[in-house]
N, CA, C and O of each residue as an XYZ file, in Angstrom:
572
protein
N      -2.918    126.681    101.144
C      -1.887    126.253    101.825
C      -1.110    127.610    102.381
O      -1.431    128.673    101.851
N      -0.240    127.620    103.280
C       0.351    128.638    103.823
C       1.380    128.971    103.000
O       1.965    128.164    102.278
N       1.666    130.348    103.096
C       2.915    130.933    102.547
C       4.018    131.416    103.348
O       3.722    132.087    104.337
N       5.161    131.207    103.114
C       6.298    131.336    103.838
C       6.878    132.639    103.361
O       7.213    132.626    102.177
N       7.079    133.799    104.040
C       7.268    134.915    103.689
C       8.768    135.494    104.296
O       8.969    135.813    105.468
N       9.575    135.531    103.388
C      11.164    136.001    103.866
C      11.255    137.424    103.605
O      11.064    137.729    102.428
N      11.482    138.309    104.359
C      11.983    139.709    104.142
C      13.140    139.786    103.096
O      14.126    139.049    103.084
N      12.892    140.690    102.313
C      13.684    140.898    101.141
C      15.169    141.582    101.746
O      16.289    141.220    101.385
N      14.895    142.565    102.666
C      16.136    143.144    103.253
C      17.054    142.212    104.309
O      18.191    142.446    104.720
N      16.326    141.276    104.556
C      17.061    140.426    105.453
C      17.450    138.801    104.802
O      17.721    137.882    105.575
N      17.436    138.654    103.629
C      17.298    137.606    103.104
C      18.373    137.532    101.777
O      18.330    138.350    100.857
N      19.198    136.570    101.837
C      20.246    136.379    100.502
C      19.736    135.447     99.510
O      19.799    134.273     99.875
N      19.265    135.643     98.398
C      18.771    134.816     97.584
C      20.183    134.587     96.337
O      20.856    135.463     95.794
N      20.257    133.192     96.202
C      21.613    132.595     95.366
C      20.931    131.738     94.568
O      20.424    130.707     95.011
N      20.863    132.118     93.259
C      20.612    131.096     91.871
C      21.431    131.053     90.890
O      21.757    132.007     90.183
N      21.838    129.814     90.798
C      22.872    129.264     90.142
C      24.186    130.083     90.015
O      24.729    130.507     88.995
N      24.561    130.197     91.334
C      25.694    131.016     91.851
C      25.642    132.510     91.644
O      26.693    133.110     91.870
N      24.685    133.152     91.287
C      24.500    134.675     91.056
C      23.388    135.112     92.402
O      22.282    134.632     92.650
N      24.070    136.080     93.051
C      23.349    136.663     94.034
C      22.520    137.620     93.497
O      22.942    138.515     92.765
N      21.050    137.454     93.900
C      20.061    138.333     93.520
C      19.906    139.355     94.173
O      18.997    139.251     94.997
N      20.521    140.511     94.150
C      20.778    141.489     94.933
C      19.576    142.537     95.159
O      19.181    142.850     96.282
N      18.994    143.086     93.850
C      18.197    144.172     93.844
C      16.734    143.946     93.896
O      15.947    144.354     93.042
N      16.371    143.153     95.134
C      15.093    142.879     95.722
C      14.303    144.208     95.824
O      14.837    145.314     95.904
N      12.996    143.977     95.814
C      12.047    144.948     96.038
C      12.334    145.525     97.357
O      12.425    144.709     98.274
N      12.507    146.851     97.655
C      12.717    147.314     98.934
C      11.398    147.169     99.661
O      10.302    147.475     99.190
N      11.678    146.557    101.121
C      10.652    146.596    101.995
C       9.430    145.270    101.401
O       8.313    145.166    101.908
N       9.827    144.546    100.501
C       9.183    143.608     99.897
C       9.601    142.144    100.395
O      10.727    142.012    100.874
N       8.805    141.114    100.312
C       9.043    139.743    100.785
C       9.270    138.736     99.507
O       8.630    138.876     98.465
N      10.221    137.734     99.696
C      10.022    136.404     98.833
C       9.029    135.660     99.487
O       8.875    135.728    100.706
N       8.338    134.946     98.746
C       7.422    134.056     99.382
C       7.537    132.703     98.557
O       7.587    132.563     97.335
N       7.565    131.733     99.579
C       7.609    130.410     98.970
C       6.117    129.749     99.549
O       5.590    129.944    100.644
N       5.694    128.998     98.539
C       4.238    128.570     98.678
C       4.393    127.165     98.138
O       4.882    126.943     97.030
N       3.922    126.146     99.031
C       3.921    124.731     98.659
C       2.942    124.499     97.518
O       1.909    125.167     97.575
N       3.073    123.746     96.589
C       2.216    123.610     95.512
C       1.493    122.376     95.888
O       0.461    122.212     95.238
N       1.763    121.453     96.777
C       0.810    120.324     97.163
C       0.784    120.229     98.554
O       1.398    120.877     99.402
N      -0.071    119.267     98.663
C      -0.387    118.742    100.150
C       0.850    117.819    100.493
O       1.444    117.186     99.620
N       1.181    117.790    101.791
C       2.453    117.013    102.270
C       1.999    115.641    102.199
O       2.739    114.826    101.649
N       0.816    115.245    102.706
C       0.246    113.713    102.575
C      -1.077    113.557    101.825
O      -1.890    114.472    101.700
N      -1.242    112.191    101.286
C      -2.543    111.735    100.872
C      -3.174    110.983    101.603
O      -2.616    109.957    101.992
N      -4.473    111.264    101.988
C      -5.370    110.148    102.892
C      -6.177    109.652    102.017
O      -6.652    110.349    101.120
N      -6.484    108.179    102.180
C      -7.605    107.174    101.561
C      -8.290    106.668    102.644
O      -7.730    105.875    103.401
N      -9.756    107.124    102.867
C     -10.456    106.491    103.782
C     -10.811    105.304    103.386
O     -10.879    105.003    102.194
N     -11.107    104.411    104.463
C     -12.046    103.266    103.989
C     -13.402    103.246    104.539
O     -13.715    104.164    105.297
N     -14.244    102.337    104.268
C     -15.519    102.293    104.834
C     -15.926    102.072    106.151
O     -16.993    102.397    106.670
N     -14.743    101.346    106.760
C     -14.820    100.796    108.104
C     -14.161    101.875    108.957
O     -13.883    101.437    110.074
N     -13.839    103.104    108.778
C     -13.288    103.888    109.532
C     -11.591    103.894    109.537
O     -10.933    104.529    110.362
N     -11.162    103.279    108.737
C      -9.769    103.354    108.431
C      -9.224    104.467    107.450
O      -9.794    105.145    106.595
N      -7.959    104.409    107.867
C      -7.424    105.532    106.879
C      -5.952    105.140    106.493
O      -5.166    104.773    107.366
N      -5.554    105.233    105.027
C      -4.430    104.762    104.526
C      -3.737    106.268    104.267
O      -4.316    107.038    103.500
N      -2.468    106.682    104.931
C      -1.944    107.906    104.875
C      -0.483    107.591    104.413
O       0.276    106.813    104.989
N      -0.189    108.352    103.225
C       1.062    108.457    102.455
C       1.703    109.684    102.393
O       0.994    110.690    102.359
N       2.935    109.796    102.372
C       3.644    111.072    102.095
C       3.611    111.297    100.455
O       4.006    110.385     99.728
N       3.227    112.288    100.010
C       3.437    112.514     98.502
C       4.788    112.869     98.080
O       5.581    113.648     98.609
N       4.906    112.152     97.026
C       6.253    112.204     96.266
C       6.511    113.542     95.870
O       7.658    113.988     95.882
N       5.414    114.293     95.479
C       5.602    115.940     95.210
C       5.355    116.842     96.377
O       5.026    118.008     96.158
N       5.478    116.436     97.496
C       5.210    117.455     98.560
C       6.165    118.236     98.971
O       5.835    119.035     99.847
N       7.586    118.265     98.503
C       8.583    119.227     98.531
C       8.359    120.107     97.564
O       9.221    120.986     97.569
N       7.374    120.262     96.549
C       7.438    121.225     95.581
C       6.858    122.509     96.087
O       5.772    122.611     96.659
N       7.881    123.690     95.758
C       7.454    125.027     96.251
C       7.661    126.155     94.787
O       8.389    126.024     93.802
N       6.770    127.162     95.130
C       6.882    128.238     93.912
C       7.513    129.207     94.808
O       7.157    129.303     95.982
N       8.610    130.066     94.203
C       9.231    131.214     94.642
C       8.910    132.180     93.776
O       9.175    132.126     92.575
N       8.141    133.402     94.517
C       7.765    134.399     94.057
C       8.718    135.695     94.494
O       8.762    136.056     95.670
N       9.364    136.263     93.598
C      10.546    137.341     93.979
C      10.312    138.541     92.960
O      10.262    138.484     91.731
N      10.186    139.602     93.766
C      10.227    141.147     93.011
C      11.603    141.683     92.914
O      12.129    141.881     94.009
N      12.363    141.986     91.800
C      13.492    142.870     91.665
C      13.098    144.327     91.025
O      12.011    144.596     90.515
N      14.078    145.099     91.145
C      13.886    146.385     90.724
C      14.175    146.033     88.895
O      15.003    145.305     88.349
N      13.395    146.664     88.494
C      13.276    146.703     86.611
C      14.670    147.294     86.223
O      15.149    148.292     86.760
N      15.225    146.622     85.302
C      16.558    147.287     84.529
C      17.632    146.838     85.395
O      18.750    147.041     84.921
N      17.596    146.182     86.742
C      18.725    145.907     87.249
C      19.590    144.788     86.813
O      19.231    144.110     85.850
N      20.667    144.539     87.418
C      21.438    143.246     86.863
C      20.845    142.047     87.371
O      21.192    140.990     86.844
N      19.831    142.020     88.502
C      19.243    140.905     88.715
C      18.099    140.617     87.610
O      17.831    139.490     87.193
N      17.417    141.905     87.171
C      16.346    141.645     86.318
C      16.996    140.995     84.886
O      16.450    140.113     84.224
N      18.252    141.622     84.581
C      18.705    141.168     83.382
C      19.160    139.517     83.485
O      19.004    138.670     82.605
N      19.670    139.361     84.614
C      19.930    137.760     84.825
C      18.752    136.866     84.664
O      18.823    135.798     84.056
N      17.710    137.302     85.199
C      16.458    136.550     85.196
C      15.919    136.605     83.939
O      15.706    135.510     83.420
N      15.608    137.698     83.237
C      15.102    137.877     81.766
C      15.727    137.085     81.018
O      15.001    136.374     80.322
N      17.098    136.915     80.881
C      18.274    136.278     80.107
C      17.872    134.776     80.305
O      17.654    134.045     79.339
N      17.788    134.374     81.538
C      17.596    132.651     81.800
C      15.941    132.575     81.021
O      15.686    131.720     80.172
N      15.055    133.482     81.424
C      13.528    133.233     80.777
C      13.798    133.137     79.290
O      13.285    132.164     78.737
N      14.470    133.919     78.583
C      14.439    134.069     77.226
C      15.425    133.137     76.560
O      15.679    133.391     75.383
N      16.014    132.115     77.112
C      16.892    131.207     76.473
C      16.259    130.185     75.404
O      15.030    130.121     75.421
N      16.703    129.658     74.798
C      16.380    128.596     73.768
C      15.672    127.392     74.696
O      14.515    127.010     74.522
N      16.422    126.963     75.531
C      16.022    125.971     76.280
C      15.838    126.574     77.773
O      16.407    127.611     78.112
N      14.912    125.760     78.719
C      14.527    126.031     79.754
C      15.612    126.421     80.806
O      16.340    125.439     80.948
N      15.974    127.339     81.515
C      16.836    127.283     82.382
C      16.597    126.535     83.587
O      15.500    126.807     84.076
N      17.310    125.625     84.270
C      17.199    124.917     85.457
C      17.732    125.915     86.650
O      18.827    126.423     86.404
N      17.289    126.180     87.571
C      17.705    127.091     88.720
C      18.205    126.165     90.157
O      17.370    125.423     90.673
N      19.332    126.246     90.632
C      19.558    125.664     91.902
C      20.024    126.803     92.851
O      20.688    127.755     92.442
N      19.642    126.651     94.124
C      20.324    127.848     94.845
C      19.683    127.671     96.234
O      19.193    126.619     96.644
N      19.754    128.902     96.941
C      19.439    128.922     98.451
C      18.902    130.404     98.564
O      19.214    131.373     97.871
N      17.966    130.322     99.673
C      17.498    131.498    100.263
C      18.155    131.570    101.688
O      18.021    130.522    102.321
N      18.739    132.431    102.241
C      19.185    132.655    103.608
C      18.762    133.841    104.421
O      18.925    135.005    104.052
N      18.173    133.450    105.626
C      17.709    134.587    106.516
C      18.246    134.572    107.866
O      18.345    133.553    108.551
N      18.576    135.702    108.209
C      19.013    135.906    109.560
C      18.007    135.966    110.587
O      17.052    136.718    110.388
N      18.064    135.248    111.736
C      16.977    135.374    112.646
C      17.995    135.367    113.994
O      19.155    134.955    114.029
N      17.112    136.019    115.215
C      17.525    135.781    116.591
C      16.658    135.042    117.461
O      15.497    135.442    117.544
N      17.007    134.036    118.123
C      16.306    133.570    118.950
C      17.052    133.456    120.467
O      18.036    132.745    120.673
N      16.371    134.322    121.516
C      16.911    134.074    122.842
C      18.191    134.460    122.799
O      19.077    133.807    123.350
N      18.436    135.693    122.061
C      19.743    136.573    122.190
C      20.760    135.799    121.234
O      21.876    136.317    121.191
N      20.593    134.744    120.522
C      21.562    134.152    119.817
C      21.099    134.162    118.278
O      19.964    133.762    118.016
N      21.879    134.572    117.340
C      21.776    134.954    115.857
C      21.997    133.634    115.329
O      22.865    132.867    115.744
N      21.005    133.341    114.197
C      21.290    132.108    113.731
C      20.843    132.409    112.115
O      20.563    133.568    111.812
N      20.793    131.511    111.254
C      20.461    131.562    109.770
C      19.305    130.484    109.517
O      19.416    129.367    110.022
N      18.376    130.767    108.860
C      17.158    129.931    108.266
C      18.140    129.824    107.065
O      18.858    130.772    106.747
N      18.145    128.614    106.400
C      18.426    128.637    104.977
C      17.500    127.486    104.163
O      17.391    126.361    104.651
N      16.904    127.799    103.018
C      16.082    126.850    102.259
C      16.885    126.900    100.985
O      17.260    127.831    100.272
N      17.055    125.321    100.922
C      17.892    124.705     99.690
C      16.854    124.617     98.654
O      15.865    123.918     98.872
N      16.988    125.285     97.501
C      16.299    125.115     96.114
C      16.877    124.316     95.209
O      18.066    124.453     94.922
N      16.162    123.459     94.698
C      16.609    122.344     93.777
C      15.598    122.268     92.587
O      14.369    122.244     92.650
N      16.390    122.236     91.514
C      15.744    121.966     89.934
C      14.299    122.796     89.899
O      13.170    122.316     89.997
N      14.641    124.030     89.750
C      13.433    124.978     89.464
C      13.493    125.509     87.990
O      14.482    125.484     87.258
N      12.290    125.979     87.705
C      11.975    126.585     86.364
C      11.047    127.717     86.249
O      10.169    127.716     87.112
N      11.020    128.578     85.495
C       9.804    129.555     85.563
C       8.653    128.809     85.163
O       8.650    127.948     84.284
N       7.505    129.240     85.968
C       6.342    128.733     85.489
C       5.331    129.644     84.820
O       4.428    129.248     84.084
N       5.573    130.910     85.151
C       4.709    132.065     84.402
C       5.653    133.126     83.756
O       6.876    133.063     83.876
N       5.047    134.038     83.110
C       5.711    135.120     82.608
C       5.893    136.228     83.598
O       4.974    136.356     84.407
N       6.914    137.061     83.688
C       6.991    137.950     84.903
C       5.828    138.983     84.550
O       5.207    139.178     83.505
N       5.756    139.666     86.016
C       4.581    140.756     85.900
C       5.418    142.024     86.009
O       6.525    141.947     86.544
N       4.931    143.281     85.501
C       5.649    144.269     85.564
C       4.615    145.276     86.430
O       3.407    145.399     86.228
N       5.412    145.952     87.434
C       4.515    146.536     88.539
C       5.356    148.025     88.204
O       6.493    148.099     87.740
N       4.465    149.166     88.575
C       4.801    150.479     88.593
C       4.686    150.955     89.932
O       3.656    150.521     90.449
N       5.344    151.672     90.674
C       5.199    151.907     92.144
C       4.949    153.496     91.980
O       5.846    154.150     91.446
N       3.666    154.206     92.452
C       3.448    155.473     92.214
C       3.975    156.423     93.390
O       3.912    157.651     93.343
N       4.445    155.764     94.332
C       4.916    156.575     95.537
C       6.398    156.770     95.250
O       6.767    157.887     95.614
N       7.462    155.951     94.653
C       8.692    156.499     94.394
C       9.237    156.221     93.026
O      10.442    156.080     92.816
N       8.323    156.146     92.116
C       8.439    155.926     90.743
C       9.447    154.822     90.414
O      10.099    154.942     89.377
N       9.640    153.717     91.230
C      10.315    152.607     90.945
C       9.502    151.517     90.105
O       8.376    151.241     90.518
N       9.879    151.010     89.198
C       9.321    149.768     88.602
C      10.031    148.385     88.838
O      11.250    148.222     88.781
N       9.123    147.435     89.103
C       9.657    146.298     89.475
C       9.269    145.181     88.619
O       8.299    145.486     87.925
N       9.655    144.097     88.444
C       9.318    142.756     87.939
C       9.270    141.929     88.811
O      10.223    141.806     89.581
N       8.207    141.186     88.911
C       7.954    139.781     89.741
C       7.946    138.490     89.005
O       7.098    138.260     88.142
N       8.999    137.533     89.374
C       9.295    136.380     88.781
C       8.703    135.099     89.530
O       8.928    135.126     90.740
N       8.121    134.182     89.159
C       8.000    132.878     89.909
C       8.569    131.868     89.277
O       8.537    131.626     88.070
N       9.159    131.209     90.239
C       9.929    129.944     89.814
C       9.490    128.725     90.630
O       9.407    128.711     91.858
N       9.208    127.666     89.776
C       8.738    126.342     90.686
C       9.960    125.576     90.957
O      10.765    125.207     90.102
N      10.030    125.365     92.240
C      11.266    124.224     92.203
C      10.789    122.837     92.963
O       9.902    122.780     93.815
N      11.540    121.777     92.487
C      11.107    120.395     92.715
C      11.100    120.143     93.983
O      10.285    119.384     94.507
N      12.204    120.890     94.727
C      12.201    120.573     96.089
C      12.587    121.719     96.788
O      13.494    122.301     96.192
N      12.258    122.245     97.788
C      12.745    123.185     98.661
C      12.495    122.507    100.305
O      11.470    122.094    100.846
N      13.837    122.603    100.765
C      13.921    122.061    102.027
C      14.629    123.014    103.044
O      15.670    123.575    102.704
N      14.079    123.216    104.306
C      14.389    124.234    105.445
C      15.333    123.526    106.215
O      15.165    122.390    106.659
N      16.550    124.390    106.391
C      17.394    123.978    107.547
C      17.734    125.180    108.532
O      18.080    126.294    108.141
N      17.626    124.901    109.516
C      17.888    125.902    110.590
C      18.916    125.461    111.773
O      19.175    126.242    112.689
């Protein structure tokens, strides 16, 4: 399935009212659909039954933040809570089409952590980052 890449330096990510500001420099936020959009059932006589899947709008958001930053602390505290944290929010990315500025917005609904974060060291500039993955029940695109 295709991955949607949003440049970290041009994207504003808000989760539960908190702006995730310390994203990896030069990195991308990625939204990956978890399921197919439709289901096909083929008949023996050449017919087909096509239905939209109820889980078609489930997406995984992968984001990288600077380790020890406020964003890392916010996400780590949410991960370590006694009960799972449910995230709602948005990703907004600026674009220009035919000389006109616009905003692409992804509305993110009912998400939770699916995996433990990964820790990465950067040998070039010494920065350490943490990558988090949140699965959202629905992610819808608006332009």
